[in-house]
Amino acid sequence: MHKARFFSGIALLALSASGCGLAAASPGKHVMVPAEPTMIDFVDPATVAGLSVGTLTEGDSPGNRYAHVNYPVIAAAPALNKALRVQAERQLANFNQRTEGRATYPRVELNVDWQLPTVSSQAIGVRLRTGEYVGADWGNSMRTFWFDPRTGETVGSTGLLAGERALEKLTAVVREQLDERGSQVEQESVTANDDVFDSMAFNRSGDLVVEFDDCQIGPCSLGRLAVAVPRDQAAPLLSDLGRRAQTAVREAAQRVTPYETPRMVPPADPDAVSSRAGSVDCSVAKCVALTFEDGPGMYTGRLLDVLDRQKARATFFVLGANAVAQPALLHRMSEEGHLVGGHSWSHRDLSKQTSSKIAESLRLNDAAVSAALGQTPRLLRPPYGSVSPALVSVATRMGLSLVTGDVDTKDESGGDPGDIADRAVRGAHPGAIILMHDIHRESVDAVPDILKRLRGKGYTFVTVPELYGVTGMQAGRLYRSGSELPVSNP
């Protein structure tokens, strides 16, 4: 593997993207900027054995809301995996209920990603960061779950505390700290409640970090609000699980350099290409490009097995947040002749973003792929296929060609493998770009049938750039099919 870890150091924008950063620069004199002790170190997901990513998604079809919920799946913690799946389903159902009847444009959106405060035999922490767009701006919230490997129990953040009395004492300490900072916090909103104290973890010194959602306890302009309760002051309030989690974080900090989100520095690695590019002349052969997005996920390895057995190549549009968790799968894609492209960092609709936010997401995604492969993606599939002038401008500057597709298998939420295969085969034509998702078992189950039936019709499976032969692909252009001209101004 080209690189086993990410770059050390971190940019301010990368911090804010991961949800653990400082408030915006140059705040007003009454705006509280979280102090350094509130920063939380996270485990490099690539170092966690048996880790994959689960996903719930909807919205690729017209008229739907946009939703993309990711959560970690850890082989050693099945009860935790089940709890996270239930949480993901609950969040999606709640979001759909709350946004029923909202205007379809711009589409309301739910986006959930995750980080790991600690993974050890003593405790496992999972921090879920939720973003919601309901027509005005993004609002962010956090929720941290804790798993006890000794008991097999999954609890919320207040499970770190020794009961209601400890929660009441912690509430008093937090209110005192917020009051001393002279912030605009609404003191009455800081109550001894599980929903208020739903995201707690430890910093590398063992201080208990309590963080609040946007707008939860004060004006939205304050951004992220968090308090670090000193280790010695927090210690009497902790449960047995809390003490073990605290110890695990401190011991990990002494052993390793903390994992950090990749720098937002443009990678200097060569362009990503298929190792078998040029082996097929699509001006002569009947070529079709199978494309998979949203991964790598729980079923990507099995998909690669199928493609390898059938000697078929594909293009994978990966999420940076998933790529950092499973770099070995990206390495395997490259080694087996597939092409790796980008799909943004966390699957938020880029057409709603400013140019700076678009560039932030794409550079983080590029850095994740570069760290795994030593190659920089030159293809981008916009989440939900949604394109804006700002995205086109940023893609042009970054040297990225935009790729959607013209054969939709409608597998964004899974479905019947036979139906998925039928739609792929029915829509196929020379130069077709077929859209699929490697995060669903049903989609992977459909691939053997697709390969067999299309091969029977004389098709050869290639990566997207091979459809365009010597003409090549241009940055900032939108490509839907190898049989039609690219669109210059989507």
Tab-separated table of C-alpha atoms in Angstrom:
chain	number	residue	atom	x	y	z
A	1	MET	CA	0.000	0.000	0.000
A	2	HIS	CA	1.362	3.410	-0.937
A	3	LYS	CA	0.628	5.168	2.352
A	4	ALA	CA	-0.475	3.553	5.582
A	5	ARG	CA	-1.574	6.747	7.307
A	6	PHE	CA	-2.694	10.273	6.649
A	7	PHE	CA	-0.707	13.456	6.728
A	8	SER	CA	0.117	14.817	10.168
A	9	GLY	CA	-1.166	18.236	11.041
A	10	ILE	CA	-4.507	19.712	10.165
A	11	ALA	CA	-5.909	22.826	8.566
A	12	LEU	CA	-8.527	25.017	10.239
A	13	LEU	CA	-11.079	24.273	7.533
A	14	ALA	CA	-10.485	20.572	7.890
A	15	LEU	CA	-11.216	20.900	11.584
A	16	SER	CA	-14.526	22.572	10.942
A	17	ALA	CA	-15.411	19.962	8.328
A	18	SER	CA	-14.968	17.165	10.833
A	19	GLY	CA	-17.107	18.918	13.386
A	20	CYS	CA	-14.373	19.231	15.985
A	21	GLY	CA	-12.835	22.524	14.994
A	22	LEU	CA	-12.641	26.048	16.254
A	23	ALA	CA	-15.292	28.649	15.650
A	24	ALA	CA	-14.988	30.978	12.687
A	25	ALA	CA	-12.080	33.414	12.669
A	26	SER	CA	-12.493	36.911	14.076
A	27	PRO	CA	-15.595	36.332	16.189
A	28	GLY	CA	-17.396	39.157	17.893
A	29	LYS	CA	-16.155	40.090	21.342
A	30	HIS	CA	-19.020	38.272	23.042
A	31	VAL	CA	-18.724	35.103	20.942
A	32	MET	CA	-17.098	32.200	22.749
A	33	VAL	CA	-14.359	30.323	20.908
A	34	PRO	CA	-13.878	26.824	22.361
A	35	ALA	CA	-10.531	26.467	24.076
A	36	GLU	CA	-7.965	23.887	22.993
A	37	PRO	CA	-8.920	21.448	25.790
A	38	THR	CA	-12.247	20.849	24.056
A	39	MET	CA	-10.497	19.290	21.070
A	40	ILE	CA	-10.980	15.522	20.867
A	41	ASP	CA	-8.497	13.096	19.328
A	42	PHE	CA	-9.969	10.414	17.100
A	43	VAL	CA	-8.767	6.933	16.251
A	44	ASP	CA	-7.476	6.357	12.727
A	45	PRO	CA	-10.244	4.085	11.370
A	46	ALA	CA	-7.751	2.295	9.106
A	47	THR	CA	-6.125	0.828	12.230
A	48	VAL	CA	-9.326	-0.781	13.527
A	49	ALA	CA	-9.481	-4.465	12.620
A	50	GLY	CA	-12.719	-5.638	11.050
A	51	LEU	CA	-14.074	-2.135	10.443
A	52	SER	CA	-16.459	-1.409	7.593
A	53	VAL	CA	-19.140	1.184	6.947
A	54	GLY	CA	-22.912	0.850	6.958
A	55	THR	CA	-25.095	3.264	5.000
A	56	LEU	CA	-28.710	4.314	4.668
A	57	THR	CA	-29.429	6.514	1.688
A	58	GLU	CA	-32.256	7.897	-0.401
A	59	GLY	CA	-32.832	10.767	-2.771
A	60	ASP	CA	-31.241	9.819	-6.076
A	61	SER	CA	-34.708	9.550	-7.623
A	62	PRO	CA	-36.667	12.700	-8.560
A	63	GLY	CA	-38.950	14.060	-5.850
A	64	ASN	CA	-37.161	12.439	-2.916
A	65	ARG	CA	-35.434	14.124	-0.041
A	66	TYR	CA	-31.680	13.816	0.078
A	67	ALA	CA	-30.415	11.568	2.852
A	68	HIS	CA	-27.097	9.845	3.446
A	69	VAL	CA	-26.413	8.263	6.832
A	70	ASN	CA	-23.093	6.515	7.496
A	71	TYR	CA	-22.144	4.598	10.630
A	72	PRO	CA	-19.211	2.322	11.511
A	73	VAL	CA	-19.595	-1.444	11.622
A	74	ILE	CA	-17.035	-3.085	13.914
A	75	ALA	CA	-16.714	-6.856	13.715
A	76	ALA	CA	-15.906	-7.212	17.411
A	77	ALA	CA	-18.977	-5.261	18.559
A	78	PRO	CA	-22.178	-6.650	16.976
A	79	ALA	CA	-24.405	-5.170	19.688
A	80	LEU	CA	-22.936	-1.728	19.004
A	81	ASN	CA	-23.491	-2.191	15.278
A	82	LYS	CA	-27.129	-3.028	15.897
A	83	ALA	CA	-27.599	0.020	18.114
A	84	LEU	CA	-26.030	2.301	15.504
A	85	ARG	CA	-28.225	0.827	12.778
A	86	VAL	CA	-31.320	1.437	14.895
A	87	GLN	CA	-30.154	5.016	15.508
A	88	ALA	CA	-29.598	5.543	11.764
A	89	GLU	CA	-33.064	4.235	10.933
A	90	ARG	CA	-34.609	6.352	13.672
A	91	GLN	CA	-32.886	9.514	12.451
A	92	LEU	CA	-33.941	8.931	8.863
A	93	ALA	CA	-37.552	8.216	9.812
A	94	ASN	CA	-37.681	11.259	12.096
A	95	PHE	CA	-36.192	13.509	9.428
A	96	ASN	CA	-38.659	12.285	6.823
A	97	GLN	CA	-41.564	12.849	9.185
A	98	ARG	CA	-40.434	16.380	10.106
A	99	THR	CA	-39.842	17.417	6.500
A	100	GLU	CA	-42.953	15.869	4.965
A	101	GLY	CA	-44.450	18.243	2.415
A	102	ARG	CA	-41.431	20.553	2.196
A	103	ALA	CA	-40.673	22.138	-1.156
A	104	THR	CA	-38.685	19.821	-3.402
A	105	TYR	CA	-36.194	22.515	-4.464
A	106	PRO	CA	-33.786	22.984	-2.972
A	107	ARG	CA	-34.252	19.533	-1.518
A	108	VAL	CA	-34.086	19.141	2.234
A	109	GLU	CA	-31.121	17.026	3.227
A	110	LEU	CA	-29.912	14.786	6.051
A	111	ASN	CA	-26.248	13.845	6.288
A	112	VAL	CA	-24.585	11.802	9.043
A	113	ASP	CA	-20.916	10.865	9.345
A	114	TRP	CA	-18.875	9.474	12.244
A	115	GLN	CA	-15.619	9.434	14.202
A	116	LEU	CA	-14.126	7.177	16.864
A	117	PRO	CA	-13.034	8.803	20.149
A	118	THR	CA	-11.529	5.486	21.276
A	119	VAL	CA	-11.465	1.825	20.311
A	120	SER	CA	-10.019	-0.565	22.886
A	121	SER	CA	-10.811	-3.620	24.967
A	122	GLN	CA	-11.983	-1.214	27.674
A	123	ALA	CA	-14.406	0.967	25.734
A	124	ILE	CA	-15.457	1.951	22.218
A	125	GLY	CA	-16.806	5.402	21.453
A	126	VAL	CA	-18.661	6.430	18.280
A	127	ARG	CA	-19.378	10.104	17.635
A	128	LEU	CA	-22.123	10.743	15.066
A	129	ARG	CA	-22.185	14.166	13.456
A	130	THR	CA	-25.498	15.110	11.866
A	131	GLY	CA	-26.013	17.886	9.356
A	132	GLU	CA	-29.472	18.994	8.279
A	133	TYR	CA	-30.423	21.375	5.494
A	134	VAL	CA	-34.058	22.459	5.590
A	135	GLY	CA	-34.012	25.359	3.165
A	136	ALA	CA	-31.989	28.073	4.886
A	137	ASP	CA	-28.618	26.797	6.048
A	138	TRP	CA	-26.921	23.760	7.520
A	139	GLY	CA	-27.430	22.958	11.176
A	140	ASN	CA	-25.084	20.512	12.909
A	141	SER	CA	-25.556	18.280	15.927
A	142	MET	CA	-23.514	15.585	17.662
A	143	ARG	CA	-24.361	12.406	19.528
A	144	THR	CA	-21.755	10.060	21.025
A	145	PHE	CA	-22.465	6.426	21.870
A	146	TRP	CA	-20.352	4.256	24.140
A	147	PHE	CA	-19.964	0.490	24.026
A	148	ASP	CA	-18.758	-1.582	26.970
A	149	PRO	CA	-16.887	-4.681	25.684
A	150	ARG	CA	-17.153	-6.279	29.134
A	151	THR	CA	-20.936	-6.236	29.292
A	152	GLY	CA	-21.820	-5.934	25.600
A	153	GLU	CA	-24.018	-2.941	26.424
A	154	THR	CA	-24.329	0.219	24.316
A	155	VAL	CA	-25.199	3.443	26.147
A	156	GLY	CA	-25.531	7.132	25.454
A	157	SER	CA	-23.003	9.648	26.704
A	158	THR	CA	-24.557	9.896	30.144
A	159	GLY	CA	-23.562	6.235	30.547
A	160	LEU	CA	-20.084	7.626	31.266
A	161	LEU	CA	-21.496	9.037	34.494
A	162	ALA	CA	-22.306	7.376	37.813
A	163	GLY	CA	-26.045	8.023	37.789
A	164	GLU	CA	-28.427	10.975	38.082
A	165	ARG	CA	-26.599	12.593	40.983
A	166	ALA	CA	-23.385	12.714	38.955
A	167	LEU	CA	-25.263	14.229	36.013
A	168	GLU	CA	-26.667	16.954	38.238
A	169	LYS	CA	-23.194	17.774	39.563
A	170	LEU	CA	-21.774	17.835	36.041
A	171	THR	CA	-24.558	20.173	34.962
A	172	ALA	CA	-23.589	22.623	37.709
A	173	VAL	CA	-19.915	22.471	36.725
A	174	VAL	CA	-20.686	23.057	33.042
A	175	ARG	CA	-23.000	25.976	33.757
A	176	GLU	CA	-20.348	27.531	35.968
A	177	GLN	CA	-17.717	27.266	33.246
A	178	LEU	CA	-19.998	28.731	30.603
A	179	ASP	CA	-20.945	31.574	32.917
A	180	GLU	CA	-17.288	32.400	33.614
A	181	ARG	CA	-16.595	32.777	29.893
A	182	GLY	CA	-19.154	35.529	29.552
A	183	SER	CA	-20.822	33.875	26.582
A	184	GLN	CA	-24.357	34.379	25.367
A	185	VAL	CA	-25.381	30.941	26.558
A	186	GLU	CA	-28.959	30.455	27.706
A	187	GLN	CA	-28.258	29.019	31.168
A	188	GLU	CA	-31.741	27.608	31.563
A	189	SER	CA	-31.123	25.401	28.513
A	190	VAL	CA	-28.252	23.575	30.245
A	191	THR	CA	-30.244	21.035	32.242
A	192	ALA	CA	-29.479	17.605	33.699
A	193	ASN	CA	-30.972	15.821	30.711
A	194	ASP	CA	-29.793	12.958	28.514
A	195	ASP	CA	-30.651	14.931	25.370
A	196	VAL	CA	-28.582	17.925	26.486
A	197	PHE	CA	-25.577	15.836	27.510
A	198	ASP	CA	-25.751	13.481	24.537
A	199	SER	CA	-22.214	14.025	23.220
A	200	MET	CA	-19.372	13.524	25.689
A	201	ALA	CA	-15.863	12.135	25.259
A	202	PHE	CA	-12.378	12.630	26.675
A	203	ASN	CA	-9.469	14.654	25.403
A	204	ARG	CA	-5.956	13.247	25.437
A	205	SER	CA	-5.379	14.583	28.973
A	206	GLY	CA	-8.425	12.752	30.293
A	207	ASP	CA	-10.591	15.846	30.674
A	208	LEU	CA	-14.292	15.210	30.065
A	209	VAL	CA	-15.390	17.162	26.973
A	210	VAL	CA	-19.070	18.085	26.833
A	211	GLU	CA	-20.227	19.462	23.491
A	212	PHE	CA	-23.520	20.963	22.435
A	213	ASP	CA	-25.407	21.156	19.148
A	214	ASP	CA	-25.622	24.287	17.053
A	215	CYS	CA	-28.263	26.650	18.463
A	216	GLN	CA	-28.965	24.272	21.391
A	217	ILE	CA	-27.933	26.494	24.267
A	218	GLY	CA	-27.357	29.842	22.598
A	219	PRO	CA	-27.510	31.823	19.352
A	220	CYS	CA	-26.596	29.886	16.219
A	221	SER	CA	-23.845	32.437	15.545
A	222	LEU	CA	-21.839	30.914	18.400
A	223	GLY	CA	-21.188	27.775	16.363
A	224	ARG	CA	-19.753	24.806	18.231
A	225	LEU	CA	-19.918	25.175	22.004
A	226	ALA	CA	-18.003	22.803	24.260
A	227	VAL	CA	-16.639	22.615	27.786
A	228	ALA	CA	-13.705	20.587	29.090
A	229	VAL	CA	-14.146	19.464	32.710
A	230	PRO	CA	-10.656	18.850	34.192
A	231	ARG	CA	-9.736	15.207	34.730
A	232	ASP	CA	-9.535	15.364	38.497
A	233	GLN	CA	-12.844	17.198	38.745
A	234	ALA	CA	-14.559	14.729	36.397
A	235	ALA	CA	-13.139	11.564	37.997
A	236	PRO	CA	-15.599	11.340	40.944
A	237	LEU	CA	-18.534	11.674	38.540
A	238	LEU	CA	-17.606	8.771	36.265
A	239	SER	CA	-19.103	5.308	36.086
A	240	ASP	CA	-16.912	2.238	35.764
A	241	LEU	CA	-17.268	2.478	31.974
A	242	GLY	CA	-16.435	6.179	32.117
A	243	ARG	CA	-13.233	5.525	34.077
A	244	ARG	CA	-12.147	2.815	31.647
A	245	ALA	CA	-12.914	5.033	28.653
A	246	GLN	CA	-10.937	7.869	30.205
A	247	THR	CA	-7.969	5.566	30.822
A	248	ALA	CA	-8.145	4.129	27.310
A	249	VAL	CA	-8.016	7.577	25.715
A	250	ARG	CA	-5.081	8.695	27.860
A	251	GLU	CA	-3.107	5.511	27.228
A	252	ALA	CA	-3.715	5.717	23.475
A	253	ALA	CA	-2.530	9.327	23.442
A	254	GLN	CA	0.764	8.255	25.014
A	255	ARG	CA	1.323	5.464	22.468
A	256	VAL	CA	0.504	7.040	19.135
A	257	THR	CA	0.297	10.329	17.300
A	258	PRO	CA	-3.367	11.323	17.193
A	259	TYR	CA	-5.195	10.673	13.938
A	260	GLU	CA	-6.278	13.784	12.122
A	261	THR	CA	-8.316	14.504	9.040
A	262	PRO	CA	-6.086	14.861	5.957
A	263	ARG	CA	-4.618	18.256	5.202
A	264	MET	CA	-6.503	20.247	2.603
A	265	VAL	CA	-3.380	20.496	0.486
A	266	PRO	CA	-3.686	19.456	-3.174
A	267	PRO	CA	-1.966	16.052	-3.478
A	268	ALA	CA	1.192	15.989	-5.598
A	269	ASP	CA	0.655	12.376	-6.631
A	270	PRO	CA	0.111	11.357	-10.274
A	271	ASP	CA	-3.383	11.161	-11.766
A	272	ALA	CA	-5.410	8.056	-10.992
A	273	VAL	CA	-5.586	5.722	-13.990
A	274	SER	CA	-6.561	2.120	-14.578
A	275	SER	CA	-3.529	-0.144	-14.685
A	276	ARG	CA	-5.138	-1.823	-17.714
A	277	ALA	CA	-6.199	1.312	-19.565
A	278	GLY	CA	-5.597	1.084	-23.296
A	279	SER	CA	-6.170	-2.649	-23.513
A	280	VAL	CA	-9.531	-2.119	-25.244
A	281	ASP	CA	-10.305	0.100	-28.262
A	282	CYS	CA	-13.853	1.308	-27.687
A	283	SER	CA	-14.044	2.733	-31.204
A	284	VAL	CA	-14.131	-0.900	-32.338
A	285	ALA	CA	-15.432	-2.874	-29.351
A	286	LYS	CA	-18.890	-2.539	-27.773
A	287	CYS	CA	-17.898	-0.906	-24.493
A	288	VAL	CA	-19.905	-0.189	-21.403
A	289	ALA	CA	-18.779	1.323	-18.082
A	290	LEU	CA	-20.090	-0.096	-14.829
A	291	THR	CA	-19.794	2.542	-12.110
A	292	PHE	CA	-20.268	2.172	-8.358
A	293	GLU	CA	-20.643	4.990	-5.858
A	294	ASP	CA	-20.933	5.710	-2.107
A	295	GLY	CA	-18.373	3.100	-1.022
A	296	PRO	CA	-16.276	1.446	-0.048
A	297	GLY	CA	-18.781	-0.353	2.155
A	298	MET	CA	-19.573	-3.704	3.687
A	299	TYR	CA	-20.089	-5.414	0.315
A	300	THR	CA	-17.307	-3.830	-1.738
A	301	GLY	CA	-14.861	-6.670	-1.099
A	302	ARG	CA	-17.366	-9.232	-2.365
A	303	LEU	CA	-18.019	-7.086	-5.437
A	304	LEU	CA	-14.301	-6.991	-6.191
A	305	ASP	CA	-14.236	-10.784	-5.937
A	306	VAL	CA	-17.015	-11.023	-8.535
A	307	LEU	CA	-15.346	-8.576	-10.918
A	308	ASP	CA	-12.018	-10.358	-10.559
A	309	ARG	CA	-13.502	-13.761	-11.341
A	310	GLN	CA	-15.277	-12.376	-14.393
A	311	LYS	CA	-12.280	-10.292	-15.559
A	312	ALA	CA	-14.429	-7.166	-15.687
A	313	ARG	CA	-13.316	-3.653	-14.807
A	314	ALA	CA	-15.325	-0.837	-13.249
A	315	THR	CA	-15.057	2.729	-11.983
A	316	PHE	CA	-15.526	3.375	-8.260
A	317	PHE	CA	-16.578	6.824	-7.068
A	318	VAL	CA	-15.594	6.696	-3.399
A	319	LEU	CA	-16.448	8.878	-0.427
A	320	GLY	CA	-13.407	10.245	1.370
A	321	ALA	CA	-14.957	9.501	4.759
A	322	ASN	CA	-15.309	5.837	3.752
A	323	ALA	CA	-11.942	5.659	2.028
A	324	VAL	CA	-10.081	6.553	5.218
A	325	ALA	CA	-11.753	3.622	6.982
A	326	GLN	CA	-10.896	1.012	4.354
A	327	PRO	CA	-7.833	2.074	2.345
A	328	ALA	CA	-6.975	-1.570	1.578
A	329	LEU	CA	-10.093	-1.808	-0.595
A	330	LEU	CA	-9.009	1.221	-2.618
A	331	HIS	CA	-5.581	-0.322	-3.048
A	332	ARG	CA	-7.189	-3.521	-4.277
A	333	MET	CA	-9.370	-1.591	-6.756
A	334	SER	CA	-6.282	-0.043	-8.284
A	335	GLU	CA	-4.276	-3.265	-8.308
A	336	GLU	CA	-7.057	-5.133	-10.112
A	337	GLY	CA	-7.378	-2.625	-12.934
A	338	HIS	CA	-10.339	-0.573	-11.752
A	339	LEU	CA	-10.349	3.218	-11.628
A	340	VAL	CA	-10.938	5.232	-8.462
A	341	GLY	CA	-12.760	8.550	-8.722
A	342	GLY	CA	-14.142	10.918	-6.104
A	343	HIS	CA	-17.647	11.364	-4.708
A	344	SER	CA	-16.911	14.183	-2.203
A	345	TRP	CA	-15.925	13.793	1.453
A	346	SER	CA	-19.284	13.015	3.083
A	347	HIS	CA	-21.961	13.017	0.337
A	348	ARG	CA	-23.485	16.419	1.030
A	349	ASP	CA	-25.168	17.998	-1.991
A	350	LEU	CA	-22.405	20.174	-3.414
A	351	SER	CA	-24.814	22.321	-5.419
A	352	LYS	CA	-25.984	23.887	-2.131
A	353	GLN	CA	-22.435	24.762	-1.077
A	354	THR	CA	-20.303	27.841	-1.575
A	355	SER	CA	-17.190	27.530	-3.714
A	356	SER	CA	-14.973	27.352	-0.632
A	357	LYS	CA	-17.015	24.532	0.913
A	358	ILE	CA	-17.044	22.634	-2.367
A	359	ALA	CA	-13.279	22.914	-2.640
A	360	GLU	CA	-12.901	21.824	0.978
A	361	SER	CA	-14.933	18.652	0.423
A	362	LEU	CA	-13.174	17.761	-2.826
A	363	ARG	CA	-9.669	18.361	-1.494
A	364	LEU	CA	-10.356	16.227	1.555
A	365	ASN	CA	-11.683	13.502	-0.724
A	366	ASP	CA	-8.622	13.744	-2.977
A	367	ALA	CA	-6.318	13.578	0.034
A	368	ALA	CA	-8.050	10.421	1.287
A	369	VAL	CA	-7.634	8.669	-2.068
A	370	SER	CA	-4.078	9.913	-2.464
A	371	ALA	CA	-3.140	8.606	0.973
A	372	ALA	CA	-4.407	5.144	0.053
A	373	LEU	CA	-3.189	4.916	-3.537
A	374	GLY	CA	-0.524	7.486	-4.209
A	375	GLN	CA	-2.781	8.691	-7.024
A	376	THR	CA	-5.076	11.705	-7.309
A	377	PRO	CA	-8.621	11.255	-8.689
A	378	ARG	CA	-9.426	13.076	-11.898
A	379	LEU	CA	-13.087	12.075	-12.079
A	380	LEU	CA	-15.848	13.327	-9.790
A	381	ARG	CA	-19.378	12.047	-9.486
A	382	PRO	CA	-21.375	14.788	-7.733
A	383	PRO	CA	-23.544	13.460	-4.897
A	384	TYR	CA	-27.109	12.966	-6.124
A	385	GLY	CA	-25.877	13.976	-9.604
A	386	SER	CA	-26.517	17.579	-8.576
A	387	VAL	CA	-24.395	20.187	-10.374
A	388	SER	CA	-24.153	23.962	-9.976
A	389	PRO	CA	-22.100	26.683	-11.711
A	390	ALA	CA	-19.957	26.949	-8.575
A	391	LEU	CA	-19.196	23.224	-8.695
A	392	VAL	CA	-18.278	23.420	-12.373
A	393	SER	CA	-15.923	26.315	-11.631
A	394	VAL	CA	-14.205	24.516	-8.747
A	395	ALA	CA	-13.947	21.264	-10.714
A	396	THR	CA	-12.327	23.122	-13.599
A	397	ARG	CA	-9.727	24.684	-11.308
A	398	MET	CA	-9.014	21.335	-9.659
A	399	GLY	CA	-8.745	19.441	-12.943
A	400	LEU	CA	-11.805	17.250	-12.327
A	401	SER	CA	-14.168	15.915	-14.984
A	402	LEU	CA	-17.777	15.491	-13.811
A	403	VAL	CA	-19.421	12.121	-14.464
A	404	THR	CA	-23.054	11.153	-14.000
A	405	GLY	CA	-24.510	8.386	-16.192
A	406	ASP	CA	-27.314	7.498	-18.560
A	407	VAL	CA	-28.422	4.075	-17.285
A	408	ASP	CA	-29.907	4.244	-13.783
A	409	THR	CA	-30.404	0.856	-12.138
A	410	LYS	CA	-32.429	2.576	-9.377
A	411	ASP	CA	-30.588	0.665	-6.671
A	412	GLU	CA	-29.946	3.630	-4.381
A	413	SER	CA	-31.892	1.924	-1.604
A	414	GLY	CA	-31.197	-1.662	-2.625
A	415	GLY	CA	-34.134	-3.498	-4.168
A	416	ASP	CA	-34.591	-6.806	-5.938
A	417	PRO	CA	-31.353	-8.007	-7.604
A	418	GLY	CA	-33.292	-9.308	-10.606
A	419	ASP	CA	-34.940	-5.930	-11.166
A	420	ILE	CA	-31.604	-4.138	-10.821
A	421	ALA	CA	-30.021	-6.444	-13.381
A	422	ASP	CA	-32.971	-6.046	-15.770
A	423	ARG	CA	-32.699	-2.256	-15.697
A	424	ALA	CA	-28.949	-2.392	-16.343
A	425	VAL	CA	-29.270	-4.797	-19.263
A	426	ARG	CA	-32.324	-3.107	-20.750
A	427	GLY	CA	-30.658	0.315	-20.740
A	428	ALA	CA	-27.206	-0.767	-21.907
A	429	HIS	CA	-25.858	0.484	-25.238
A	430	PRO	CA	-22.363	1.097	-26.619
A	431	GLY	CA	-20.815	3.864	-24.519
A	432	ALA	CA	-23.312	3.557	-21.667
A	433	ILE	CA	-22.363	4.630	-18.144
A	434	ILE	CA	-24.326	2.442	-15.728
A	435	LEU	CA	-25.013	3.812	-12.235
A	436	MET	CA	-24.859	1.419	-9.278
A	437	HIS	CA	-24.019	1.473	-5.545
A	438	ASP	CA	-21.554	-0.900	-3.888
A	439	ILE	CA	-23.000	-0.209	-0.421
A	440	HIS	CA	-26.000	-2.498	-0.953
A	441	ARG	CA	-25.978	-6.289	-0.861
A	442	GLU	CA	-28.710	-6.444	-3.503
A	443	SER	CA	-26.673	-4.368	-5.943
A	444	VAL	CA	-23.678	-6.670	-5.591
A	445	ASP	CA	-25.953	-9.704	-5.947
A	446	ALA	CA	-27.138	-8.310	-9.305
A	447	VAL	CA	-23.648	-7.939	-10.802
A	448	PRO	CA	-22.997	-11.568	-11.878
A	449	ASP	CA	-26.236	-11.587	-13.884
A	450	ILE	CA	-25.414	-8.190	-15.434
A	451	LEU	CA	-21.960	-9.373	-16.485
A	452	LYS	CA	-23.246	-12.623	-17.938
A	453	ARG	CA	-26.101	-11.115	-19.911
A	454	LEU	CA	-24.178	-8.145	-21.290
A	455	ARG	CA	-21.228	-10.324	-22.218
A	456	GLY	CA	-23.699	-12.470	-24.096
A	457	LYS	CA	-24.630	-9.375	-26.095
A	458	GLY	CA	-20.981	-8.752	-26.963
A	459	TYR	CA	-20.162	-6.014	-24.463
A	460	THR	CA	-16.743	-5.343	-22.930
A	461	PHE	CA	-16.477	-3.715	-19.483
A	462	VAL	CA	-14.085	-0.750	-19.251
A	463	THR	CA	-13.462	2.260	-17.039
A	464	VAL	CA	-15.158	5.581	-17.859
A	465	PRO	CA	-12.202	7.375	-19.543
A	466	GLU	CA	-11.761	4.473	-21.961
A	467	LEU	CA	-15.172	5.250	-23.446
A	468	TYR	CA	-13.720	8.494	-24.791
A	469	GLY	CA	-10.551	7.016	-26.290
A	470	VAL	CA	-7.957	9.426	-27.683
A	471	THR	CA	-10.368	12.359	-27.308
A	472	GLY	CA	-9.976	12.150	-23.567
A	473	MET	CA	-11.962	13.955	-20.884
A	474	GLN	CA	-11.755	17.641	-19.982
A	475	ALA	CA	-11.875	19.266	-16.560
A	476	GLY	CA	-15.160	20.968	-15.735
A	477	ARG	CA	-17.145	19.122	-18.402
A	478	LEU	CA	-20.120	16.912	-17.531
A	479	TYR	CA	-20.079	13.416	-19.009
A	480	ARG	CA	-23.287	11.363	-19.055
A	481	SER	CA	-22.434	8.791	-21.708
A	482	GLY	CA	-19.645	7.804	-24.042
A	483	SER	CA	-22.080	8.036	-26.940
A	484	GLU	CA	-22.899	11.727	-26.503
A	485	LEU	CA	-20.932	14.956	-26.351
A	486	PRO	CA	-20.012	16.306	-22.901
A	487	VAL	CA	-21.950	19.223	-21.462
A	488	SER	CA	-19.809	22.315	-20.889
A	489	ASN	CA	-22.250	24.394	-18.818
A	490	PRO	CA	-24.580	22.198	-16.733
